[in-house]
Amino acid sequence: DGNDETVCIIEGRATVTPQGGGDSVTLEPGTTAFFPEGTRSLWEIHETVKKSFHHHDASGEILAGID
C-alpha cells in the first residue's frame, strides 16, 4: 500500500509469482525478498509461513514491521 516491503522467511515455504509475468521464486527459511511499491503477486503456500517484515519508504525509513 504505497510502501516497499522486505521479508525474511523464518518458517515454512511458499512460491511467489508476480502478476503480469515474471519468474516465480520459492521462499524458504532464511530467504530474504524485496517487493517494491506496487508489486502484485500470488503466494502459493506449501507450508504455513512465518515471516519477519518491514515496510519502508523510498528513503529506507521503516514505517512498520514485525520481527
PDB file with one MODEL, atoms N, CA, C and O in Angstrom:
MODEL        1
ATOM      1  N   ASP A   1       0.829  -1.194   0.000  1.00  0.00           N
ATOM      2  CA  ASP A   1       0.000   0.000   0.000  1.00  0.00           C
ATOM      3  C   ASP A   1       0.870   1.254   0.000  1.00  0.00           C
ATOM      4  O   ASP A   1       0.879   1.997   0.981  1.00  0.00           O
ATOM      5  N   GLY A   2       1.590   1.493  -1.070  1.00  0.00           N
ATOM      6  CA  GLY A   2       2.372   2.701  -1.163  1.00  0.00           C
ATOM      7  C   GLY A   2       3.748   2.624  -0.541  1.00  0.00           C
ATOM      8  O   GLY A   2       4.442   3.638  -0.463  1.00  0.00           O
ATOM      9  N   ASN A   3       4.167   1.437  -0.090  1.00  0.00           N
ATOM     10  CA  ASN A   3       5.481   1.292   0.538  1.00  0.00           C
ATOM     11  C   ASN A   3       6.167   0.041   0.013  1.00  0.00           C
ATOM     12  O   ASN A   3       5.513  -0.915  -0.404  1.00  0.00           O
ATOM     13  N   ASP A   4       7.505   0.062   0.040  1.00  0.00           N
ATOM     14  CA  ASP A   4       8.275  -1.136  -0.264  1.00  0.00           C
ATOM     15  C   ASP A   4       8.167  -2.091   0.921  1.00  0.00           C
ATOM     16  O   ASP A   4       7.888  -1.671   2.044  1.00  0.00           O
ATOM     17  N   GLU A   5       8.388  -3.373   0.662  1.00  0.00           N
ATOM     18  CA  GLU A   5       8.378  -4.362   1.742  1.00  0.00           C
ATOM     19  C   GLU A   5       9.559  -5.300   1.581  1.00  0.00           C
ATOM     20  O   GLU A   5       9.838  -5.777   0.482  1.00  0.00           O
ATOM     21  N   THR A   6      10.245  -5.559   2.669  1.00  0.00           N
ATOM     22  CA  THR A   6      11.304  -6.555   2.721  1.00  0.00           C
ATOM     23  C   THR A   6      10.857  -7.631   3.702  1.00  0.00           C
ATOM     24  O   THR A   6      10.431  -7.323   4.814  1.00  0.00           O
ATOM     25  N   VAL A   7      10.955  -8.900   3.288  1.00  0.00           N
ATOM     26  CA  VAL A   7      10.545 -10.005   4.151  1.00  0.00           C
ATOM     27  C   VAL A   7      11.704 -10.979   4.316  1.00  0.00           C
ATOM     28  O   VAL A   7      12.549 -11.121   3.432  1.00  0.00           O
ATOM     29  N   CYS A   8      11.725 -11.642   5.456  1.00  0.00           N
ATOM     30  CA  CYS A   8      12.648 -12.738   5.718  1.00  0.00           C
ATOM     31  C   CYS A   8      11.807 -13.914   6.206  1.00  0.00           C
ATOM     32  O   CYS A   8      11.057 -13.785   7.173  1.00  0.00           O
ATOM     33  N   ILE A   9      11.931 -15.042   5.549  1.00  0.00           N
ATOM     34  CA  ILE A   9      11.138 -16.213   5.908  1.00  0.00           C
ATOM     35  C   ILE A   9      11.804 -16.920   7.089  1.00  0.00           C
ATOM     36  O   ILE A   9      12.990 -17.247   7.051  1.00  0.00           O
ATOM     37  N   ILE A  10      11.016 -17.143   8.130  1.00  0.00           N
ATOM     38  CA  ILE A  10      11.501 -17.798   9.346  1.00  0.00           C
ATOM     39  C   ILE A  10      11.138 -19.278   9.337  1.00  0.00           C
ATOM     40  O   ILE A  10      11.954 -20.134   9.678  1.00  0.00           O
ATOM     41  N   GLU A  11       9.897 -19.565   8.941  1.00  0.00           N
ATOM     42  CA  GLU A  11       9.412 -20.954   8.866  1.00  0.00           C
ATOM     43  C   GLU A  11       8.537 -21.093   7.633  1.00  0.00           C
ATOM     44  O   GLU A  11       7.973 -20.118   7.137  1.00  0.00           O
ATOM     45  N   GLY A  12       8.432 -22.330   7.145  1.00  0.00           N
ATOM     46  CA  GLY A  12       7.515 -22.641   6.064  1.00  0.00           C
ATOM     47  C   GLY A  12       8.121 -22.456   4.688  1.00  0.00           C
ATOM     48  O   GLY A  12       9.321 -22.233   4.530  1.00  0.00           O
ATOM     49  N   ARG A  13       7.240 -22.557   3.693  1.00  0.00           N
ATOM     50  CA  ARG A  13       7.694 -22.481   2.303  1.00  0.00           C
ATOM     51  C   ARG A  13       6.539 -22.002   1.440  1.00  0.00           C
ATOM     52  O   ARG A  13       5.397 -22.431   1.609  1.00  0.00           O
ATOM     53  N   ALA A  14       6.856 -21.096   0.506  1.00  0.00           N
ATOM     54  CA  ALA A  14       5.849 -20.561  -0.410  1.00  0.00           C
ATOM     55  C   ALA A  14       6.504 -20.241  -1.748  1.00  0.00           C
ATOM     56  O   ALA A  14       7.693 -19.927  -1.806  1.00  0.00           O
ATOM     57  N   THR A  15       5.729 -20.323  -2.814  1.00  0.00           N
ATOM     58  CA  THR A  15       6.180 -19.882  -4.125  1.00  0.00           C
ATOM     59  C   THR A  15       5.441 -18.599  -4.450  1.00  0.00           C
ATOM     60  O   THR A  15       4.212 -18.545  -4.391  1.00  0.00           O
ATOM     61  N   VAL A  16       6.200 -17.560  -4.794  1.00  0.00           N
ATOM     62  CA  VAL A  16       5.635 -16.250  -5.104  1.00  0.00           C
ATOM     63  C   VAL A  16       5.773 -16.017  -6.604  1.00  0.00           C
ATOM     64  O   VAL A  16       6.867 -16.113  -7.161  1.00  0.00           O
ATOM     65  N   THR A  17       4.635 -15.705  -7.259  1.00  0.00           N
ATOM     66  CA  THR A  17       4.612 -15.446  -8.694  1.00  0.00           C
ATOM     67  C   THR A  17       4.102 -14.040  -8.943  1.00  0.00           C
ATOM     68  O   THR A  17       2.980 -13.714  -8.554  1.00  0.00           O
ATOM     69  N   PRO A  18       4.910 -13.193  -9.592  1.00  0.00           N
ATOM     70  CA  PRO A  18       4.453 -11.834  -9.892  1.00  0.00           C
ATOM     71  C   PRO A  18       3.259 -11.861 -10.845  1.00  0.00           C
ATOM     72  O   PRO A  18       3.259 -12.619 -11.815  1.00  0.00           O
ATOM     73  N   GLN A  19       2.248 -11.046 -10.577  1.00  0.00           N
ATOM     74  CA  GLN A  19       1.126 -10.923 -11.502  1.00  0.00           C
ATOM     75  C   GLN A  19       1.599 -10.152 -12.718  1.00  0.00           C
ATOM     76  O   GLN A  19       2.378  -9.207 -12.598  1.00  0.00           O
ATOM     77  N   GLY A  20       1.133 -10.552 -13.880  1.00  0.00           N
ATOM     78  CA  GLY A  20       1.529  -9.872 -15.100  1.00  0.00           C
ATOM     79  C   GLY A  20       2.822 -10.395 -15.698  1.00  0.00           C
ATOM     80  O   GLY A  20       3.361  -9.802 -16.632  1.00  0.00           O
ATOM     81  N   GLY A  21       3.321 -11.500 -15.167  1.00  0.00           N
ATOM     82  CA  GLY A  21       4.528 -12.101 -15.725  1.00  0.00           C
ATOM     83  C   GLY A  21       5.731 -11.970 -14.812  1.00  0.00           C
ATOM     84  O   GLY A  21       5.741 -11.179 -13.868  1.00  0.00           O
ATOM     85  N   GLY A  22       6.719 -12.747 -15.112  1.00  0.00           N
ATOM     86  CA  GLY A  22       7.933 -12.768 -14.300  1.00  0.00           C
ATOM     87  C   GLY A  22       8.170 -14.148 -13.745  1.00  0.00           C
ATOM     88  O   GLY A  22       7.274 -14.992 -13.746  1.00  0.00           O
ATOM     89  N   ASP A  23       9.367 -14.377 -13.273  1.00  0.00           N
ATOM     90  CA  ASP A  23       9.751 -15.681 -12.740  1.00  0.00           C
ATOM     91  C   ASP A  23       9.214 -15.882 -11.331  1.00  0.00           C
ATOM     92  O   ASP A  23       9.224 -14.963 -10.512  1.00  0.00           O
ATOM     93  N   SER A  24       8.750 -17.086 -11.062  1.00  0.00           N
ATOM     94  CA  SER A  24       8.337 -17.468  -9.713  1.00  0.00           C
ATOM     95  C   SER A  24       9.577 -17.682  -8.860  1.00  0.00           C
ATOM     96  O   SER A  24      10.630 -18.078  -9.359  1.00  0.00           O
ATOM     97  N   VAL A  25       9.437 -17.416  -7.572  1.00  0.00           N
ATOM     98  CA  VAL A  25      10.530 -17.608  -6.615  1.00  0.00           C
ATOM     99  C   VAL A  25       9.989 -18.397  -5.435  1.00  0.00           C
ATOM    100  O   VAL A  25       8.920 -18.083  -4.911  1.00  0.00           O
ATOM    101  N   THR A  26      10.726 -19.421  -5.016  1.00  0.00           N
ATOM    102  CA  THR A  26      10.332 -20.180  -3.836  1.00  0.00           C
ATOM    103  C   THR A  26      11.053 -19.595  -2.627  1.00  0.00           C
ATOM    104  O   THR A  26      12.277 -19.468  -2.614  1.00  0.00           O
ATOM    105  N   LEU A  27      10.272 -19.245  -1.617  1.00  0.00           N
ATOM    106  CA  LEU A  27      10.804 -18.680  -0.383  1.00  0.00           C
ATOM    107  C   LEU A  27      10.804 -19.757   0.686  1.00  0.00           C
ATOM    108  O   LEU A  27       9.796 -20.428   0.909  1.00  0.00           O
ATOM    109  N   GLU A  28      11.947 -19.917   1.347  1.00  0.00           N
ATOM    110  CA  GLU A  28      12.143 -20.914   2.395  1.00  0.00           C
ATOM    111  C   GLU A  28      12.835 -20.241   3.573  1.00  0.00           C
ATOM    112  O   GLU A  28      13.287 -19.103   3.448  1.00  0.00           O
ATOM    113  N   PRO A  29      12.927 -20.922   4.719  1.00  0.00           N
ATOM    114  CA  PRO A  29      13.610 -20.322   5.866  1.00  0.00           C
ATOM    115  C   PRO A  29      14.989 -19.778   5.498  1.00  0.00           C
ATOM    116  O   PRO A  29      15.793 -20.455   4.858  1.00  0.00           O
ATOM    117  N   GLY A  30      15.240 -18.534   5.920  1.00  0.00           N
ATOM    118  CA  GLY A  30      16.499 -17.872   5.629  1.00  0.00           C
ATOM    119  C   GLY A  30      16.481 -17.030   4.369  1.00  0.00           C
ATOM    120  O   GLY A  30      17.408 -16.256   4.128  1.00  0.00           O
ATOM    121  N   THR A  31      15.428 -17.170   3.554  1.00  0.00           N
ATOM    122  CA  THR A  31      15.314 -16.392   2.327  1.00  0.00           C
ATOM    123  C   THR A  31      14.824 -14.987   2.641  1.00  0.00           C
ATOM    124  O   THR A  31      13.890 -14.804   3.421  1.00  0.00           O
ATOM    125  N   THR A  32      15.464 -13.994   2.023  1.00  0.00           N
ATOM    126  CA  THR A  32      15.029 -12.607   2.120  1.00  0.00           C
ATOM    127  C   THR A  32      14.554 -12.175   0.744  1.00  0.00           C
ATOM    128  O   THR A  32      15.179 -12.497  -0.266  1.00  0.00           O
ATOM    129  N   ALA A  33      13.444 -11.444   0.706  1.00  0.00           N
ATOM    130  CA  ALA A  33      12.909 -10.962  -0.573  1.00  0.00           C
ATOM    131  C   ALA A  33      12.484  -9.508  -0.435  1.00  0.00           C
ATOM    132  O   ALA A  33      12.060  -9.065   0.633  1.00  0.00           O
ATOM    133  N   PHE A  34      12.604  -8.779  -1.529  1.00  0.00           N
ATOM    134  CA  PHE A  34      12.229  -7.373  -1.581  1.00  0.00           C
ATOM    135  C   PHE A  34      11.093  -7.208  -2.576  1.00  0.00           C
ATOM    136  O   PHE A  34      11.174  -7.692  -3.704  1.00  0.00           O
ATOM    137  N   PHE A  35      10.034  -6.524  -2.159  1.00  0.00           N
ATOM    138  CA  PHE A  35       8.882  -6.248  -3.010  1.00  0.00           C
ATOM    139  C   PHE A  35       8.722  -4.734  -3.128  1.00  0.00           C
ATOM    140  O   PHE A  35       8.318  -4.081  -2.166  1.00  0.00           O
ATOM    141  N   PRO A  36       9.037  -4.167  -4.301  1.00  0.00           N
ATOM    142  CA  PRO A  36       8.894  -2.725  -4.474  1.00  0.00           C
ATOM    143  C   PRO A  36       7.435  -2.287  -4.396  1.00  0.00           C
ATOM    144  O   PRO A  36       6.519  -3.078  -4.620  1.00  0.00           O
ATOM    145  N   GLU A  37       7.243  -1.025  -4.076  1.00  0.00           N
ATOM    146  CA  GLU A  37       5.911  -0.428  -4.034  1.00  0.00           C
ATOM    147  C   GLU A  37       5.148  -0.797  -5.307  1.00  0.00           C
ATOM    148  O   GLU A  37       5.683  -0.721  -6.413  1.00  0.00           O
ATOM    149  N   GLY A  38       3.894  -1.197  -5.130  1.00  0.00           N
ATOM    150  CA  GLY A  38       3.033  -1.526  -6.266  1.00  0.00           C
ATOM    151  C   GLY A  38       3.121  -2.961  -6.745  1.00  0.00           C
ATOM    152  O   GLY A  38       2.386  -3.352  -7.652  1.00  0.00           O
ATOM    153  N   THR A  39       4.006  -3.758  -6.157  1.00  0.00           N
ATOM    154  CA  THR A  39       4.139  -5.157  -6.559  1.00  0.00           C
ATOM    155  C   THR A  39       2.860  -5.916  -6.249  1.00  0.00           C
ATOM    156  O   THR A  39       2.312  -5.810  -5.151  1.00  0.00           O
ATOM    157  N   ARG A  40       2.401  -6.664  -7.202  1.00  0.00           N
ATOM    158  CA  ARG A  40       1.255  -7.557  -7.013  1.00  0.00           C
ATOM    159  C   ARG A  40       1.748  -8.962  -7.316  1.00  0.00           C
ATOM    160  O   ARG A  40       2.404  -9.190  -8.332  1.00  0.00           O
ATOM    161  N   SER A  41       1.431  -9.909  -6.429  1.00  0.00           N
ATOM    162  CA  SER A  41       1.913 -11.265  -6.619  1.00  0.00           C
ATOM    163  C   SER A  41       0.943 -12.265  -6.007  1.00  0.00           C
ATOM    164  O   SER A  41       0.127 -11.924  -5.151  1.00  0.00           O
ATOM    165  N   LEU A  42       1.053 -13.500  -6.465  1.00  0.00           N
ATOM    166  CA  LEU A  42       0.274 -14.620  -5.946  1.00  0.00           C
ATOM    167  C   LEU A  42       1.206 -15.478  -5.109  1.00  0.00           C
ATOM    168  O   LEU A  42       2.252 -15.919  -5.584  1.00  0.00           O
ATOM    169  N   TRP A  43       0.819 -15.714  -3.855  1.00  0.00           N
ATOM    170  CA  TRP A  43       1.600 -16.569  -2.959  1.00  0.00           C
ATOM    171  C   TRP A  43       0.924 -17.939  -2.901  1.00  0.00           C
ATOM    172  O   TRP A  43      -0.223 -18.051  -2.469  1.00  0.00           O
ATOM    173  N   GLU A  44       1.634 -18.974  -3.337  1.00  0.00           N
ATOM    174  CA  GLU A  44       1.172 -20.350  -3.187  1.00  0.00           C
ATOM    175  C   GLU A  44       1.877 -20.910  -1.954  1.00  0.00           C
ATOM    176  O   GLU A  44       3.090 -21.114  -1.963  1.00  0.00           O
ATOM    177  N   ILE A  45       1.111 -21.155  -0.901  1.00  0.00           N
ATOM    178  CA  ILE A  45       1.668 -21.599   0.376  1.00  0.00           C
ATOM    179  C   ILE A  45       1.772 -23.126   0.389  1.00  0.00           C
ATOM    180  O   ILE A  45       0.763 -23.825   0.295  1.00  0.00           O
ATOM    181  N   HIS A  46       3.002 -23.632   0.507  1.00  0.00           N
ATOM    182  CA  HIS A  46       3.238 -25.078   0.570  1.00  0.00           C
ATOM    183  C   HIS A  46       3.259 -25.551   2.023  1.00  0.00           C
ATOM    184  O   HIS A  46       2.791 -26.646   2.332  1.00  0.00           O
ATOM    185  N   GLU A  47       3.803 -24.721   2.907  1.00  0.00           N
ATOM    186  CA  GLU A  47       3.837 -24.973   4.353  1.00  0.00           C
ATOM    187  C   GLU A  47       3.549 -23.630   5.017  1.00  0.00           C
ATOM    188  O   GLU A  47       3.984 -22.590   4.523  1.00  0.00           O
ATOM    189  N   THR A  48       2.829 -23.642   6.118  1.00  0.00           N
ATOM    190  CA  THR A  48       2.488 -22.392   6.811  1.00  0.00           C
ATOM    191  C   THR A  48       3.728 -21.527   6.974  1.00  0.00           C
ATOM    192  O   THR A  48       4.769 -21.990   7.439  1.00  0.00           O
ATOM    193  N   VAL A  49       3.599 -20.253   6.580  1.00  0.00           N
ATOM    194  CA  VAL A  49       4.732 -19.329   6.567  1.00  0.00           C
ATOM    195  C   VAL A  49       4.704 -18.415   7.787  1.00  0.00           C
ATOM    196  O   VAL A  49       3.670 -17.855   8.151  1.00  0.00           O
ATOM    197  N   LYS A  50       5.863 -18.286   8.400  1.00  0.00           N
ATOM    198  CA  LYS A  50       6.093 -17.280   9.440  1.00  0.00           C
ATOM    199  C   LYS A  50       7.210 -16.397   8.895  1.00  0.00           C
ATOM    200  O   LYS A  50       8.268 -16.891   8.504  1.00  0.00           O
ATOM    201  N   LYS A  51       6.967 -15.077   8.873  1.00  0.00           N
ATOM    202  CA  LYS A  51       7.957 -14.173   8.304  1.00  0.00           C
ATOM    203  C   LYS A  51       8.159 -12.956   9.181  1.00  0.00           C
ATOM    204  O   LYS A  51       7.281 -12.564   9.949  1.00  0.00           O
ATOM    205  N   SER A  52       9.325 -12.376   9.051  1.00  0.00           N
ATOM    206  CA  SER A  52       9.625 -11.071   9.617  1.00  0.00           C
ATOM    207  C   SER A  52       9.528 -10.106   8.448  1.00  0.00           C
ATOM    208  O   SER A  52       9.962 -10.438   7.345  1.00  0.00           O
ATOM    209  N   PHE A  53       8.966  -8.915   8.660  1.00  0.00           N
ATOM    210  CA  PHE A  53       8.847  -7.978   7.541  1.00  0.00           C
ATOM    211  C   PHE A  53       9.022  -6.545   8.012  1.00  0.00           C
ATOM    212  O   PHE A  53       8.846  -6.221   9.186  1.00  0.00           O
ATOM    213  N   HIS A  54       9.370  -5.713   7.067  1.00  0.00           N
ATOM    214  CA  HIS A  54       9.445  -4.271   7.294  1.00  0.00           C
ATOM    215  C   HIS A  54       8.838  -3.568   6.086  1.00  0.00           C
ATOM    216  O   HIS A  54       9.156  -3.899   4.944  1.00  0.00           O
ATOM    217  N   HIS A  55       7.976  -2.612   6.337  1.00  0.00           N
ATOM    218  CA  HIS A  55       7.509  -1.700   5.300  1.00  0.00           C
ATOM    219  C   HIS A  55       8.358  -0.446   5.422  1.00  0.00           C
ATOM    220  O   HIS A  55       8.551   0.075   6.521  1.00  0.00           O
ATOM    221  N   HIS A  56       8.860   0.035   4.304  1.00  0.00           N
ATOM    222  CA  HIS A  56       9.709   1.214   4.350  1.00  0.00           C
ATOM    223  C   HIS A  56       9.447   2.088   3.134  1.00  0.00           C
ATOM    224  O   HIS A  56       8.983   1.608   2.100  1.00  0.00           O
ATOM    225  N   ASP A  57       9.750   3.377   3.267  1.00  0.00           N
ATOM    226  CA  ASP A  57       9.574   4.296   2.157  1.00  0.00           C
ATOM    227  C   ASP A  57      10.833   4.308   1.293  1.00  0.00           C
ATOM    228  O   ASP A  57      11.787   3.580   1.568  1.00  0.00           O
ATOM    229  N   ALA A  58      10.832   5.131   0.254  1.00  0.00           N
ATOM    230  CA  ALA A  58      11.942   5.157  -0.697  1.00  0.00           C
ATOM    231  C   ALA A  58      13.275   5.536  -0.051  1.00  0.00           C
ATOM    232  O   ALA A  58      14.334   5.165  -0.558  1.00  0.00           O
ATOM    233  N   SER A  59      13.233   6.265   1.055  1.00  0.00           N
ATOM    234  CA  SER A  59      14.479   6.653   1.725  1.00  0.00           C
ATOM    235  C   SER A  59      15.020   5.542   2.616  1.00  0.00           C
ATOM    236  O   SER A  59      16.135   5.635   3.131  1.00  0.00           O
ATOM    237  N   GLY A  60      14.215   4.478   2.798  1.00  0.00           N
ATOM    238  CA  GLY A  60      14.623   3.373   3.658  1.00  0.00           C
ATOM    239  C   GLY A  60      14.104   3.482   5.070  1.00  0.00           C
ATOM    240  O   GLY A  60      14.348   2.595   5.888  1.00  0.00           O
ATOM    241  N   GLU A  61      13.376   4.574   5.379  1.00  0.00           N
ATOM    242  CA  GLU A  61      12.820   4.738   6.716  1.00  0.00           C
ATOM    243  C   GLU A  61      11.766   3.670   6.981  1.00  0.00           C
ATOM    244  O   GLU A  61      10.822   3.522   6.205  1.00  0.00           O
ATOM    245  N   ILE A  62      11.924   2.926   8.071  1.00  0.00           N
ATOM    246  CA  ILE A  62      10.987   1.864   8.414  1.00  0.00           C
ATOM    247  C   ILE A  62       9.691   2.479   8.919  1.00  0.00           C
ATOM    248  O   ILE A  62       9.692   3.320   9.818  1.00  0.00           O
ATOM    249  N   LEU A  63       8.589   2.044   8.323  1.00  0.00           N
ATOM    250  CA  LEU A  63       7.272   2.569   8.677  1.00  0.00           C
ATOM    251  C   LEU A  63       6.488   1.593   9.544  1.00  0.00           C
ATOM    252  O   LEU A  63       5.672   2.010  10.365  1.00  0.00           O
ATOM    253  N   ALA A  64       6.729   0.302   9.366  1.00  0.00           N
ATOM    254  CA  ALA A  64       6.057  -0.732  10.150  1.00  0.00           C
ATOM    255  C   ALA A  64       6.852  -2.015  10.020  1.00  0.00           C
ATOM    256  O   ALA A  64       7.559  -2.217   9.033  1.00  0.00           O
ATOM    257  N   GLY A  65       6.739  -2.868  10.999  1.00  0.00           N
ATOM    258  CA  GLY A  65       7.435  -4.139  10.904  1.00  0.00           C
ATOM    259  C   GLY A  65       7.174  -5.032  12.082  1.00  0.00           C
ATOM    260  O   GLY A  65       6.773  -4.599  13.162  1.00  0.00           O
ATOM    261  N   ILE A  66       7.420  -6.303  11.829  1.00  0.00           N
ATOM    262  CA  ILE A  66       7.320  -7.319  12.879  1.00  0.00           C
ATOM    263  C   ILE A  66       8.575  -8.152  12.793  1.00  0.00           C
ATOM    264  O   ILE A  66       8.918  -8.665  11.727  1.00  0.00           O
ATOM    265  N   ASP A  67       9.261  -8.288  13.909  1.00  0.00           N
ATOM    266  CA  ASP A  67      10.444  -9.145  13.970  1.00  0.00           C
ATOM    267  C   ASP A  67      10.147 -10.333  14.837  1.00  0.00           C
ATOM    268  O   ASP A  67      11.010 -11.190  15.027  1.00  0.00           O
TER     269      ASP A  67
ENDMDL
END
